[in-house]
Amino acid sequence: MGLSVRRQEAELVAPAKPTPTESKELSDIDDQGTLRIQVPAIMAYKSTPSMEGKDPARMIKEALARALVYYYPLAGRLREGHNRKLIVDCTGEGVLFIEADAAATLEELGEGLLPPCPLLDELLFDVPGSQGITGCPVLLFQVTRLTCGGFILGIRYNHTMCDIFGLVQLLNATIDMAGGAHFPSTQPLWRRELFKARNPPFITRVHHEFEEGDTKRRVVTLQQDNTNQVLVQKSFSFGPKAMQAIRNHLPAHLHSTCTNFELLSAYLWRCRTIALQPNPDDTVRVTCIVSLRSNNCVPLPSGYYGNALALPAVATKAKPLCESSLEYALKLVKEAKAKMNEEYLRSVVDYMVLKGRPNCIEHLNWIVADTAHCGIEKVDFGWELPVYSGVVRSFPVISNFGRLKKGSENVITVPMCLAMPIMSRFEHEVLRMTTETMVSDLVYVKPPTIRSML
């Protein structure tokens, strides 16, 4: 659907009080190449009688300014130092904020809010010159008021400064300030030295996620080249029937041995690899983003809002992955997640310093994350819980799993970003592998195409 949005000029929201002027190094997890991205998320709120007459944009903007007094590094600007080390200069310049009004109700927006959110460009305006990792605001907010009394909060965050859990911590501090608190209920903690390389650094684990790839065959396999190959984003939604249909591909004794995330990651990794049509002896990978906040292999102090994650991967040849049963892929996904422990994390940190903070390998790799239970679904500014919340776009090799309610059912959403012919083959493979009970339960949300910037 088309959406008419009237936006005010973007403005900078600075901390409400003077803050320290200083420079702080990011951790050696924060500034790895793969996290040097801007991540968009949205939160949709319906009208609530108790908040009638209150302006969500004004309330959030004023409370955010007060919260930034405590989260003042987020109001600064990043720069790159020696060996690509990222440093934030705490200048107090502020974060970008946009007020907007849309001539639509929440009900009319409907599935246009779901990943990959074809309305995103209207609900989170890309302020010219703001997309860089260094020298730019690290946060962008847009509050779009709706005619029904609800609103959409769009946020874009620089992943090097915080993960989504850290973003949620800032949002909860903003709620505290909006409620009249003098300080956040959870005191923010910088402490990025917690994930600083050892002296001397040394790599003790195999890191398939960062290995050199065969770039000679990358154009052929991924169909992303210098001619701006068209990419398409689509979202795949899996309800209970769909998940049971996939689980039925496993031997009965394995049905209760894996999580939905593990099962769906294995299933879609296999489908995606078949769609990419690699050579049988090509090395393929799956990389699982594992949060320390759920893994607990390294205790985190309360209030830490930096990145607390690693990206363990496994590798195999294309032929056994594509020709073996789903059980083979599932075993590898579980193996990747099981790698995560304190020594693995320390080895990653040292790898970053010794190898120049590389990106994860892109060639025949798929990076998956489960952001369904990160807390963003519980952020309540007074308009009750969001009817939808989460990361709404995928990247060419990264997908964030989300959750949504369809009636009484919990549905898993998986956005994918692939070149057009590969996406067609992927859709065909997903359907080919499933039973008829799944076909009626699988939903595709089709946005406009985008052009590859790789």
mmCIF file of N, CA and C in Angstrom, residues 238-267 326-327 330 334 403 412 433-435 437-438:
data_model
loop_
_atom_site.group_PDB
_atom_site.id
_atom_site.type_symbol
_atom_site.label_atom_id
_atom_site.label_comp_id
_atom_site.label_asym_id
_atom_site.label_seq_id
_atom_site.Cartn_x
_atom_site.Cartn_y
_atom_site.Cartn_z
ATOM 1 N N PHE A 238 6.355 -18.963 9.821
ATOM 2 C CA PHE A 238 6.128 -20.366 10.129
ATOM 3 C C PHE A 238 5.300 -20.493 11.399
ATOM 4 N N GLY A 239 4.060 -20.970 11.244
ATOM 5 C CA GLY A 239 3.190 -21.223 12.379
ATOM 6 C C GLY A 239 3.377 -22.622 12.926
ATOM 7 N N PRO A 240 2.568 -23.009 13.905
ATOM 8 C CA PRO A 240 2.721 -24.328 14.532
ATOM 9 C C PRO A 240 2.620 -25.497 13.560
ATOM 10 N N LYS A 241 1.692 -25.435 12.601
ATOM 11 C CA LYS A 241 1.561 -26.529 11.638
ATOM 12 C C LYS A 241 2.809 -26.647 10.777
ATOM 13 N N ALA A 242 3.339 -25.498 10.366
ATOM 14 C CA ALA A 242 4.544 -25.511 9.548
ATOM 15 C C ALA A 242 5.718 -26.098 10.312
ATOM 16 N N MET A 243 5.862 -25.702 11.561
ATOM 17 C CA MET A 243 6.974 -26.217 12.356
ATOM 18 C C MET A 243 6.847 -27.721 12.580
ATOM 19 N N GLN A 244 5.623 -28.195 12.783
ATOM 20 C CA GLN A 244 5.440 -29.627 12.963
ATOM 21 C C GLN A 244 5.753 -30.381 11.673
ATOM 22 N N ALA A 245 5.392 -29.796 10.531
ATOM 23 C CA ALA A 245 5.691 -30.430 9.250
ATOM 24 C C ALA A 245 7.195 -30.554 9.048
ATOM 25 N N ILE A 246 7.937 -29.521 9.444
ATOM 26 C CA ILE A 246 9.397 -29.579 9.326
ATOM 27 C C ILE A 246 9.965 -30.603 10.299
ATOM 28 N N ARG A 247 9.446 -30.607 11.520
ATOM 29 C CA ARG A 247 9.933 -31.545 12.537
ATOM 30 C C ARG A 247 9.706 -32.993 12.095
ATOM 31 N N ASN A 248 8.678 -33.202 11.296
ATOM 32 C CA ASN A 248 8.385 -34.557 10.823
ATOM 33 C C ASN A 248 9.442 -35.089 9.863
ATOM 34 N N HIS A 249 10.332 -34.216 9.381
ATOM 35 C CA HIS A 249 11.446 -34.678 8.546
ATOM 36 C C HIS A 249 12.533 -35.351 9.380
ATOM 37 N N LEU A 250 12.459 -35.226 10.700
ATOM 38 C CA LEU A 250 13.445 -35.838 11.582
ATOM 39 C C LEU A 250 12.962 -37.209 12.048
ATOM 40 N N PRO A 251 13.888 -38.091 12.405
ATOM 41 C CA PRO A 251 13.485 -39.336 13.057
ATOM 42 C C PRO A 251 12.719 -39.024 14.346
ATOM 43 N N ALA A 252 11.778 -39.874 14.686
ATOM 44 C CA ALA A 252 10.896 -39.612 15.822
ATOM 45 C C ALA A 252 11.661 -39.356 17.116
ATOM 46 N N HIS A 253 12.785 -40.038 17.309
ATOM 47 C CA HIS A 253 13.515 -39.886 18.568
ATOM 48 C C HIS A 253 14.215 -38.531 18.691
ATOM 49 N N LEU A 254 14.261 -37.748 17.597
ATOM 50 C CA LEU A 254 14.903 -36.433 17.632
ATOM 51 C C LEU A 254 13.900 -35.285 17.741
ATOM 52 N N HIS A 255 12.605 -35.587 17.712
ATOM 53 C CA HIS A 255 11.593 -34.528 17.678
ATOM 54 C C HIS A 255 11.688 -33.578 18.861
ATOM 55 N N SER A 256 12.048 -34.073 20.014
ATOM 56 C CA SER A 256 12.058 -33.233 21.217
ATOM 57 C C SER A 256 13.462 -32.821 21.637
ATOM 58 N N THR A 257 14.436 -33.000 20.763
ATOM 59 C CA THR A 257 15.831 -32.738 21.144
ATOM 60 C C THR A 257 16.363 -31.406 20.631
ATOM 61 N N CYS A 258 15.540 -30.621 19.946
ATOM 62 C CA CYS A 258 16.042 -29.358 19.388
ATOM 63 C C CYS A 258 15.020 -28.256 19.587
ATOM 64 N N THR A 259 15.505 -27.033 19.623
ATOM 65 C CA THR A 259 14.630 -25.872 19.716
ATOM 66 C C THR A 259 14.075 -25.532 18.341
ATOM 67 N N ASN A 260 13.042 -24.699 18.314
ATOM 68 C CA ASN A 260 12.509 -24.236 17.037
ATOM 69 C C ASN A 260 13.559 -23.468 16.241
ATOM 70 N N PHE A 261 14.383 -22.695 16.950
ATOM 71 C CA PHE A 261 15.438 -21.938 16.263
ATOM 72 C C PHE A 261 16.434 -22.879 15.592
ATOM 73 N N GLU A 262 16.864 -23.893 16.301
ATOM 74 C CA GLU A 262 17.821 -24.847 15.736
ATOM 75 C C GLU A 262 17.223 -25.579 14.534
ATOM 76 N N LEU A 263 15.982 -26.017 14.687
ATOM 77 C CA LEU A 263 15.327 -26.766 13.617
ATOM 78 C C LEU A 263 15.140 -25.904 12.370
ATOM 79 N N LEU A 264 14.618 -24.709 12.562
ATOM 80 C CA LEU A 264 14.339 -23.847 11.413
ATOM 81 C C LEU A 264 15.627 -23.347 10.765
ATOM 82 N N SER A 265 16.659 -23.092 11.571
ATOM 83 C CA SER A 265 17.950 -22.689 11.012
ATOM 84 C C SER A 265 18.512 -23.792 10.117
ATOM 85 N N ALA A 266 18.457 -25.037 10.595
ATOM 86 C CA ALA A 266 18.965 -26.160 9.813
ATOM 87 C C ALA A 266 18.179 -26.328 8.527
ATOM 88 N N TYR A 267 16.881 -26.261 8.635
ATOM 89 C CA TYR A 267 15.988 -26.457 7.498
ATOM 90 C C TYR A 267 16.228 -25.397 6.414
ATOM 91 N N LEU A 326 17.638 -33.853 6.782
ATOM 92 C CA LEU A 326 17.629 -32.671 7.646
ATOM 93 C C LEU A 326 18.422 -32.916 8.925
ATOM 94 N N GLU A 327 18.486 -34.145 9.369
ATOM 95 C CA GLU A 327 19.222 -34.490 10.582
ATOM 96 C C GLU A 327 20.687 -34.060 10.495
ATOM 97 N N LEU A 330 20.870 -30.284 11.031
ATOM 98 C CA LEU A 330 20.547 -29.971 12.421
ATOM 99 C C LEU A 330 21.738 -30.260 13.333
ATOM 100 N N LYS A 334 23.547 -27.355 15.780
ATOM 101 C CA LYS A 334 23.736 -27.559 17.221
ATOM 102 C C LYS A 334 25.222 -27.529 17.576
ATOM 103 N N ARG A 403 9.212 -12.948 16.112
ATOM 104 C CA ARG A 403 7.960 -13.576 16.508
ATOM 105 C C ARG A 403 6.818 -12.589 16.293
ATOM 106 N N ILE A 412 6.782 -17.676 13.832
ATOM 107 C CA ILE A 412 8.189 -17.291 13.659
ATOM 108 C C ILE A 412 8.349 -16.656 12.285
ATOM 109 N N MET A 433 10.138 -29.350 0.125
ATOM 110 C CA MET A 433 10.523 -30.163 1.275
ATOM 111 C C MET A 433 9.418 -30.337 2.302
ATOM 112 N N THR A 434 8.322 -29.645 2.112
ATOM 113 C CA THR A 434 7.297 -29.656 3.150
ATOM 114 C C THR A 434 6.070 -30.429 2.717
ATOM 115 N N THR A 435 5.249 -30.732 3.689
ATOM 116 C CA THR A 435 3.994 -31.431 3.413
ATOM 117 C C THR A 435 2.912 -30.422 3.110
ATOM 118 N N THR A 437 0.340 -29.821 4.743
ATOM 119 C CA THR A 437 -0.127 -29.129 5.945
ATOM 120 C C THR A 437 0.631 -27.843 6.181
ATOM 121 N N MET A 438 1.837 -27.753 5.600
ATOM 122 C CA MET A 438 2.623 -26.540 5.807
ATOM 123 C C MET A 438 2.275 -25.475 4.792
#
